[in-house]
Amino acid sequence: MASSTVICPSTTPSSSTSHSRNYYYSACILRRHVRTLSFSSSSRISTNRASRTTMPGSKSYRSGFTKCFSASSPPPPSLSLPSALLFDCDGVLVDTEKDGHRISFNDTFAEKELGVTWDVDLYGELLKIGGGKERMTAYFNKTGWPEKAPKGEEERKQFIASLHKRKTELFMALIEKKLLPLRPGVAKLIDQALAKGVKVAVCSTSNEKAVSAIVSCLLGPDRAEKIKIFAGDVVPRKKPDPAIYVLAATTLGVEPSSCVVVEDSAIGLAAAKAAGMKCIVTKSGYTAEEDFVNADAVFDCIGDPPEERFDLAFCGSLLEKHPRDEEPEMPRIVASQLWLEASWKTINVDNFYMLSIWIRG
């Protein structure tokens, strides 16, 4: 009888005080009896009592059991699809930061004669702050406000808002000229999702008009009308706060746990995971060296065939509970490692009788 999975109790069966009769069984007889019932050459047993998870592919059970999976049994193919596919915008749909947003910020500063220029390295540091208005405010608070900036707090907020509005206009002009292309594989993955009835949304800290321009101009009006946009000040707190992803799931009428997010930054990843969603990272120019240890998968891009990195089926596979991730029902064939190691041990009649009944089913 072949068996590729063996469940091993991690504690010795307790003796019963209700029975006065104890039967003594030779270890060799017991070994033969249990081996006949449950073992074959393909069986795998964890032999370390102190550490039941030392074998490759093993999993601990709350009840003190360890399941050892056959290395030759790959997980089944994905049959699931996400309820929603949520994309960040900048760095995911388009690599906009270096030659898009940064240039637009600098052109705005030049128009207003603020004497400020953000170089490539500095802007990379500023990207750790979510949101353009928040980014400018943090920069001026640290380096000093320009002479032309007002002194009052409320007036400064209005000053920042006016700068950001002009920056957005300049950025949208770049997008409308299609000077910044979609990243590889974006259109393909969105088409796969829409064809399968998976809801698609873009969730970004950028200005809503800028995000809408990217979606409409670069993805086309047919796709754009099917894609929900959550952007800008639609939530009071920006990434890494999960608010925008929570809002997206609520508005779309889906569970966060059934959503897959595509992000490119550590703060975006943190927001997605805090919302309880799966997250795939596609690294961009500014985020390649960031820490993505908590991501469900990391790629350099989505990719178009023949260099496709992942597709909708892969997104769905992240939502499936792999056998290694859950506790399956215990099989009736059970072998006690402790009993096999015993020699002339006392085994209570009740315990042995119940074991034999369970094995027989």
CSV table of C-alpha atoms in Angstrom, one decimal:
chain,number,residue,atom,x,y,z
A,1,MET,CA,0.0,0.0,0.0
A,2,ALA,CA,1.6,3.2,-1.2
A,3,SER,CA,1.4,6.4,0.7
A,4,SER,CA,3.1,9.7,0.1
A,5,THR,CA,1.9,11.5,3.2
A,6,VAL,CA,2.3,10.4,6.8
A,7,ILE,CA,0.9,12.2,9.8
A,8,CYS,CA,2.9,11.6,13.0
A,9,PRO,CA,1.6,12.4,16.5
A,10,SER,CA,4.1,14.5,18.4
A,11,THR,CA,3.1,13.3,21.8
A,12,THR,CA,2.8,9.8,23.3
A,13,PRO,CA,-0.8,8.6,23.9
A,14,SER,CA,-1.7,9.1,27.5
A,15,SER,CA,-2.3,6.0,29.7
A,16,SER,CA,-5.8,5.5,31.0
A,17,THR,CA,-6.4,5.0,34.7
A,18,SER,CA,-9.8,3.4,34.1
A,19,HIS,CA,-8.4,0.1,32.9
A,20,SER,CA,-6.5,-2.2,35.2
A,21,ARG,CA,-5.3,-4.5,32.5
A,22,ASN,CA,-2.2,-3.4,30.5
A,23,TYR,CA,-0.9,-5.5,27.6
A,24,TYR,CA,2.7,-5.7,26.8
A,25,TYR,CA,3.6,-5.8,23.1
A,26,SER,CA,7.0,-6.5,21.7
A,27,ALA,CA,8.3,-3.6,19.7
A,28,CYS,CA,9.0,-5.8,16.7
A,29,ILE,CA,5.4,-7.0,16.6
A,30,LEU,CA,4.1,-3.5,16.9
A,31,ARG,CA,6.4,-2.3,14.1
A,32,ARG,CA,5.3,-5.1,11.8
A,33,HIS,CA,1.6,-4.4,12.5
A,34,VAL,CA,1.8,-0.7,11.9
A,35,ARG,CA,4.1,-1.0,8.9
A,36,THR,CA,1.7,-3.4,7.2
A,37,LEU,CA,-1.1,-0.9,7.7
A,38,SER,CA,0.6,2.4,6.7
A,39,PHE,CA,4.1,2.3,5.3
A,40,SER,CA,5.7,1.9,2.0
A,41,SER,CA,9.0,2.8,0.4
A,42,SER,CA,7.6,6.2,-0.6
A,43,SER,CA,6.5,7.2,2.9
A,44,ARG,CA,8.4,10.0,4.6
A,45,ILE,CA,8.5,10.5,8.3
A,46,SER,CA,10.1,13.3,10.3
A,47,THR,CA,12.6,11.7,12.5
A,48,ASN,CA,13.4,14.6,14.7
A,49,ARG,CA,11.0,14.7,17.7
A,50,ALA,CA,12.3,18.1,18.9
A,51,SER,CA,11.7,19.7,15.5
A,52,ARG,CA,8.9,18.4,13.4
A,53,THR,CA,9.4,20.9,10.6
A,54,THR,CA,13.1,20.1,9.7
A,55,MET,CA,12.2,18.1,6.6
A,56,PRO,CA,11.7,20.0,3.3
A,57,GLY,CA,8.1,20.6,2.6
A,58,SER,CA,6.8,19.9,6.1
A,59,LYS,CA,4.1,21.8,8.0
A,60,SER,CA,3.3,21.9,11.7
A,61,TYR,CA,-0.2,21.4,12.9
A,62,ARG,CA,-1.9,23.1,15.9
A,63,SER,CA,-2.7,19.7,17.3
A,64,GLY,CA,0.9,18.7,17.4
A,65,PHE,CA,1.1,16.9,14.0
A,66,THR,CA,3.5,17.3,11.1
A,67,LYS,CA,2.6,16.7,7.5
A,68,CYS,CA,5.4,15.8,5.1
A,69,PHE,CA,4.7,16.6,1.5
A,70,SER,CA,6.2,14.7,-1.4
A,71,ALA,CA,8.6,16.9,-3.3
A,72,SER,CA,7.4,15.3,-6.5
A,73,SER,CA,3.9,16.6,-6.1
A,74,PRO,CA,3.7,20.1,-7.6
A,75,PRO,CA,0.8,22.4,-6.6
A,76,PRO,CA,-2.3,22.2,-8.9
A,77,PRO,CA,-2.7,24.7,-11.7
A,78,SER,CA,-4.6,27.9,-10.8
A,79,LEU,CA,-8.3,27.8,-11.2
A,80,SER,CA,-9.0,31.1,-9.4
A,81,LEU,CA,-9.2,34.6,-10.6
A,82,PRO,CA,-9.0,37.8,-8.5
A,83,SER,CA,-12.2,39.8,-8.0
A,84,ALA,CA,-10.3,42.9,-8.7
A,85,LEU,CA,-6.9,43.9,-10.2
A,86,LEU,CA,-5.6,47.2,-8.8
A,87,PHE,CA,-2.7,49.1,-10.3
A,88,ASP,CA,-0.6,51.9,-9.0
A,89,CYS,CA,-0.1,54.5,-11.7
A,90,ASP,CA,3.3,56.1,-11.7
A,91,GLY,CA,6.1,53.5,-12.2
A,92,VAL,CA,3.6,50.7,-12.8
A,93,LEU,CA,1.5,51.8,-15.8
A,94,VAL,CA,4.1,54.3,-17.0
A,95,ASP,CA,7.6,55.0,-15.8
A,96,THR,CA,6.7,58.6,-15.2
A,97,GLU,CA,8.8,59.7,-12.3
A,98,LYS,CA,12.3,60.6,-13.7
A,99,ASP,CA,11.3,62.1,-17.1
A,100,GLY,CA,7.7,63.0,-16.3
A,101,HIS,CA,6.8,64.3,-12.9
A,102,ARG,CA,10.3,65.4,-12.0
A,103,ILE,CA,10.6,67.5,-15.2
A,104,SER,CA,7.2,69.0,-14.6
A,105,PHE,CA,8.0,69.9,-11.0
A,106,ASN,CA,11.2,71.6,-12.2
A,107,ASP,CA,9.5,73.5,-15.0
A,108,THR,CA,6.9,74.7,-12.5
A,109,PHE,CA,9.6,75.9,-10.1
A,110,ALA,CA,11.4,77.7,-13.0
A,111,GLU,CA,8.1,79.4,-14.1
A,112,LYS,CA,7.6,80.7,-10.6
A,113,GLU,CA,11.3,81.7,-10.2
A,114,LEU,CA,11.7,79.8,-7.0
A,115,GLY,CA,15.3,78.9,-7.5
A,116,VAL,CA,14.6,75.2,-6.9
A,117,THR,CA,15.7,72.2,-9.0
A,118,TRP,CA,15.2,68.6,-8.1
A,119,ASP,CA,18.0,66.4,-9.6
A,120,VAL,CA,17.6,62.7,-10.3
A,121,ASP,CA,19.0,61.5,-7.0
A,122,LEU,CA,17.2,64.1,-4.9
A,123,TYR,CA,13.9,63.2,-6.5
A,124,GLY,CA,14.5,59.6,-5.8
A,125,GLU,CA,14.7,60.4,-2.1
A,126,LEU,CA,11.6,62.6,-2.3
A,127,LEU,CA,9.6,59.7,-3.8
A,128,LYS,CA,9.6,58.1,-0.3
A,129,ILE,CA,6.9,60.6,0.5
A,130,GLY,CA,3.6,59.8,-1.0
A,131,GLY,CA,1.8,62.7,-2.9
A,132,GLY,CA,3.1,65.7,-4.8
A,133,LYS,CA,1.8,68.3,-2.5
A,134,GLU,CA,3.1,66.4,0.5
A,135,ARG,CA,6.5,66.0,-1.2
A,136,MET,CA,6.9,69.8,-1.8
A,137,THR,CA,5.8,70.6,1.7
A,138,ALA,CA,8.2,68.2,3.3
A,139,TYR,CA,11.1,69.5,1.0
A,140,PHE,CA,10.4,73.2,1.9
A,141,ASN,CA,10.0,72.4,5.6
A,142,LYS,CA,13.4,70.8,5.6
A,143,THR,CA,15.4,73.1,3.3
A,144,GLY,CA,13.6,76.4,3.9
A,145,TRP,CA,10.7,78.0,2.1
A,146,PRO,CA,11.4,80.2,-1.0
A,147,GLU,CA,11.3,83.9,-0.5
A,148,LYS,CA,8.2,84.2,-2.7
A,149,ALA,CA,6.3,81.8,-0.5
A,150,PRO,CA,3.8,83.2,1.9
A,151,LYS,CA,4.5,83.1,5.7
A,152,GLY,CA,1.1,81.9,7.1
A,153,GLU,CA,0.3,78.2,7.3
A,154,GLU,CA,-3.0,78.4,5.4
A,155,GLU,CA,-1.4,80.6,2.7
A,156,ARG,CA,1.4,78.1,2.3
A,157,LYS,CA,-1.1,75.4,1.7
A,158,GLN,CA,-2.7,77.4,-1.0
A,159,PHE,CA,0.7,78.2,-2.5
A,160,ILE,CA,1.6,74.5,-2.6
A,161,ALA,CA,-1.8,73.7,-4.2
A,162,SER,CA,-1.2,76.3,-6.9
A,163,LEU,CA,2.2,74.9,-7.7
A,164,HIS,CA,0.8,71.4,-7.9
A,165,LYS,CA,-2.0,72.5,-10.2
A,166,ARG,CA,0.5,74.0,-12.6
A,167,LYS,CA,2.8,71.0,-12.4
A,168,THR,CA,-0.2,68.7,-13.2
A,169,GLU,CA,-1.0,70.8,-16.3
A,170,LEU,CA,2.6,70.5,-17.5
A,171,PHE,CA,2.6,66.8,-16.8
A,172,MET,CA,-0.7,66.2,-18.7
A,173,ALA,CA,0.8,68.0,-21.7
A,174,LEU,CA,3.6,65.4,-21.7
A,175,ILE,CA,1.1,62.6,-21.5
A,176,GLU,CA,-1.1,63.9,-24.3
A,177,LYS,CA,1.9,64.1,-26.6
A,178,LYS,CA,2.5,60.4,-25.7
A,179,LEU,CA,6.1,61.1,-24.9
A,180,LEU,CA,6.0,58.5,-22.1
A,181,PRO,CA,4.9,55.0,-23.2
A,182,LEU,CA,3.1,52.3,-21.2
A,183,ARG,CA,5.4,49.8,-19.5
A,184,PRO,CA,5.6,46.4,-21.2
A,185,GLY,CA,2.7,44.1,-20.5
A,186,VAL,CA,0.4,46.6,-18.9
A,187,ALA,CA,-2.2,46.7,-21.7
A,188,LYS,CA,-2.1,42.9,-22.1
A,189,LEU,CA,-2.8,42.2,-18.4
A,190,ILE,CA,-5.6,44.7,-18.3
A,191,ASP,CA,-7.2,43.2,-21.4
A,192,GLN,CA,-7.0,39.7,-19.9
A,193,ALA,CA,-8.7,40.9,-16.7
A,194,LEU,CA,-11.5,42.8,-18.5
A,195,ALA,CA,-12.1,39.8,-20.8
A,196,LYS,CA,-12.6,37.6,-17.8
A,197,GLY,CA,-14.9,40.0,-15.9
A,198,VAL,CA,-12.2,40.9,-13.4
A,199,LYS,CA,-12.7,44.5,-12.1
A,200,VAL,CA,-9.8,46.8,-12.9
A,201,ALA,CA,-8.9,50.0,-11.0
A,202,VAL,CA,-6.0,52.4,-10.7
A,203,CYS,CA,-5.1,53.6,-7.2
A,204,SER,CA,-2.6,56.4,-7.0
A,205,THR,CA,-1.5,59.3,-4.8
A,206,SER,CA,-1.1,61.4,-7.9
A,207,ASN,CA,-3.5,64.1,-9.0
A,208,GLU,CA,-6.8,62.6,-10.4
A,209,LYS,CA,-6.6,64.6,-13.6
A,210,ALA,CA,-3.1,63.3,-14.3
A,211,VAL,CA,-4.0,59.7,-13.7
A,212,SER,CA,-7.1,60.0,-15.8
A,213,ALA,CA,-5.0,61.5,-18.6
A,214,ILE,CA,-2.6,58.5,-18.5
A,215,VAL,CA,-5.4,56.0,-18.5
A,216,SER,CA,-7.4,57.7,-21.3
A,217,CYS,CA,-4.5,58.7,-23.6
A,218,LEU,CA,-2.2,55.7,-23.2
A,219,LEU,CA,-4.7,52.9,-22.6
A,220,GLY,CA,-7.4,54.3,-24.9
A,221,PRO,CA,-11.0,55.3,-24.3
A,222,ASP,CA,-12.4,51.8,-24.7
A,223,ARG,CA,-10.4,50.5,-21.8
A,224,ALA,CA,-10.6,53.8,-19.8
A,225,GLU,CA,-14.4,53.6,-19.5
A,226,LYS,CA,-14.1,50.2,-17.8
A,227,ILE,CA,-11.4,51.2,-15.3
A,228,LYS,CA,-12.2,52.9,-12.0
A,229,ILE,CA,-9.8,55.6,-10.8
A,230,PHE,CA,-9.0,56.3,-7.2
A,231,ALA,CA,-6.5,59.1,-7.0
A,232,GLY,CA,-5.3,62.4,-5.4
A,233,ASP,CA,-7.2,63.6,-2.4
A,234,VAL,CA,-10.0,61.0,-2.7
A,235,VAL,CA,-8.6,59.8,0.7
A,236,PRO,CA,-7.2,62.0,3.5
A,237,ARG,CA,-4.1,59.9,4.1
A,238,LYS,CA,-1.7,58.8,1.3
A,239,LYS,CA,0.3,55.6,0.9
A,240,PRO,CA,1.7,53.8,2.9
A,241,ASP,CA,-1.6,54.2,4.6
A,242,PRO,CA,-4.0,51.6,3.1
A,243,ALA,CA,-6.9,54.0,2.9
A,244,ILE,CA,-7.0,54.2,-0.9
A,245,TYR,CA,-7.0,50.4,-1.4
A,246,VAL,CA,-9.6,49.9,1.3
A,247,LEU,CA,-11.8,52.5,-0.5
A,248,ALA,CA,-11.2,50.8,-3.8
A,249,ALA,CA,-12.3,47.4,-2.5
A,250,THR,CA,-15.4,48.9,-0.8
A,251,THR,CA,-16.4,50.9,-3.9
A,252,LEU,CA,-16.0,47.9,-6.2
A,253,GLY,CA,-17.9,45.7,-3.8
A,254,VAL,CA,-15.1,43.1,-3.4
A,255,GLU,CA,-13.3,41.6,-0.4
A,256,PRO,CA,-9.7,43.0,0.1
A,257,SER,CA,-8.5,39.4,0.4
A,258,SER,CA,-9.7,38.7,-3.2
A,259,CYS,CA,-7.8,41.6,-4.7
A,260,VAL,CA,-4.3,41.6,-6.3
A,261,VAL,CA,-2.4,44.8,-6.4
A,262,VAL,CA,0.5,45.7,-8.8
A,263,GLU,CA,2.8,48.2,-7.2
A,264,ASP,CA,6.4,49.4,-7.8
A,265,SER,CA,7.4,51.0,-4.5
A,266,ALA,CA,7.9,50.0,-0.9
A,267,ILE,CA,5.3,52.5,0.3
A,268,GLY,CA,2.8,51.1,-2.2
A,269,LEU,CA,3.5,47.6,-1.1
A,270,ALA,CA,3.0,48.6,2.5
A,271,ALA,CA,-0.3,50.1,1.7
A,272,ALA,CA,-1.5,47.0,-0.2
A,273,LYS,CA,-0.5,44.6,2.5
A,274,ALA,CA,-2.0,46.7,5.2
A,275,ALA,CA,-5.2,46.6,3.3
A,276,GLY,CA,-5.1,42.7,3.4
A,277,MET,CA,-4.4,42.3,-0.3
A,278,LYS,CA,-1.9,40.3,-2.4
A,279,CYS,CA,0.8,42.4,-4.0
A,280,ILE,CA,3.0,41.9,-7.0
A,281,VAL,CA,5.9,44.4,-7.4
A,282,THR,CA,7.2,45.4,-10.8
A,283,LYS,CA,10.3,47.4,-10.1
A,284,SER,CA,10.8,50.8,-11.7
A,285,GLY,CA,13.9,52.9,-12.2
A,286,TYR,CA,13.7,54.6,-8.9
A,287,THR,CA,12.6,51.6,-6.8
A,288,ALA,CA,14.8,48.8,-8.0
A,289,GLU,CA,16.9,48.8,-4.8
A,290,GLU,CA,14.0,49.1,-2.3
A,291,ASP,CA,13.1,46.3,0.1
A,292,PHE,CA,10.2,44.1,-1.2
A,293,VAL,CA,10.6,41.2,1.2
A,294,ASN,CA,6.9,41.3,2.0
A,295,ALA,CA,5.8,41.2,-1.6
A,296,ASP,CA,4.0,38.1,-2.9
A,297,ALA,CA,6.1,38.3,-6.1
A,298,VAL,CA,8.7,40.6,-7.6
A,299,PHE,CA,9.4,41.2,-11.3
A,300,ASP,CA,11.2,43.8,-13.4
A,301,CYS,CA,8.0,44.3,-15.4
A,302,ILE,CA,4.8,42.6,-16.5
A,303,GLY,CA,6.2,41.9,-19.9
A,304,ASP,CA,4.8,41.2,-23.3
A,305,PRO,CA,5.2,37.8,-25.1
A,306,PRO,CA,7.6,36.3,-25.7
A,307,GLU,CA,9.2,38.0,-22.6
A,308,GLU,CA,6.1,37.8,-20.5
A,309,ARG,CA,6.9,37.7,-16.8
A,310,PHE,CA,3.4,36.9,-15.5
A,311,ASP,CA,-0.3,36.9,-16.5
A,312,LEU,CA,-3.8,36.9,-15.0
A,313,ALA,CA,-3.6,33.2,-14.2
A,314,PHE,CA,-0.5,33.9,-12.1
A,315,CYS,CA,-2.4,36.6,-10.2
A,316,GLY,CA,-5.1,34.2,-9.5
A,317,SER,CA,-2.7,31.6,-8.2
A,318,LEU,CA,-1.6,33.9,-5.4
A,319,LEU,CA,-5.1,33.8,-4.0
A,320,GLU,CA,-5.4,30.0,-3.9
A,321,LYS,CA,-4.7,28.1,-0.7
A,322,HIS,CA,-1.8,25.8,-1.5
A,323,PRO,CA,-2.0,22.5,0.4
A,324,ARG,CA,1.1,23.6,2.3
A,325,ASP,CA,-0.8,26.6,3.6
A,326,GLU,CA,-3.7,24.9,5.2
A,327,GLU,CA,-4.4,21.9,7.5
A,328,PRO,CA,-6.0,19.1,5.5
A,329,GLU,CA,-8.2,16.5,7.1
A,330,MET,CA,-6.1,13.9,8.9
A,331,PRO,CA,-6.0,10.5,7.1
A,332,ARG,CA,-7.1,7.5,9.0
A,333,ILE,CA,-3.7,5.7,8.5
A,334,VAL,CA,-1.7,6.9,11.4
A,335,ALA,CA,1.8,5.8,12.6
A,336,SER,CA,3.2,6.8,16.0
A,337,GLN,CA,6.8,7.5,15.7
A,338,LEU,CA,7.2,7.3,19.4
A,339,TRP,CA,5.6,3.8,19.4
A,340,LEU,CA,7.9,2.6,16.7
A,341,GLU,CA,10.8,3.7,18.8
A,342,ALA,CA,9.5,2.0,21.9
A,343,SER,CA,10.8,-1.3,23.1
A,344,TRP,CA,8.6,-3.3,25.6
A,345,LYS,CA,6.5,-0.3,26.3
A,346,THR,CA,3.2,-0.5,28.1
A,347,ILE,CA,0.3,0.3,25.8
A,348,ASN,CA,-3.1,0.7,27.3
A,349,VAL,CA,-5.8,-1.5,25.8
A,350,ASP,CA,-8.2,1.5,25.4
A,351,ASN,CA,-5.6,3.5,23.4
A,352,PHE,CA,-4.6,0.6,21.1
A,353,TYR,CA,-8.2,-0.4,20.6
A,354,MET,CA,-9.3,3.1,19.6
A,355,LEU,CA,-6.3,3.4,17.2
A,356,SER,CA,-7.2,0.2,15.5
A,357,ILE,CA,-10.8,1.3,15.1
A,358,TRP,CA,-9.7,4.6,13.6
A,359,ILE,CA,-7.4,2.8,11.2
A,360,ARG,CA,-10.0,0.4,10.0
A,361,GLY,CA,-12.4,3.3,9.5
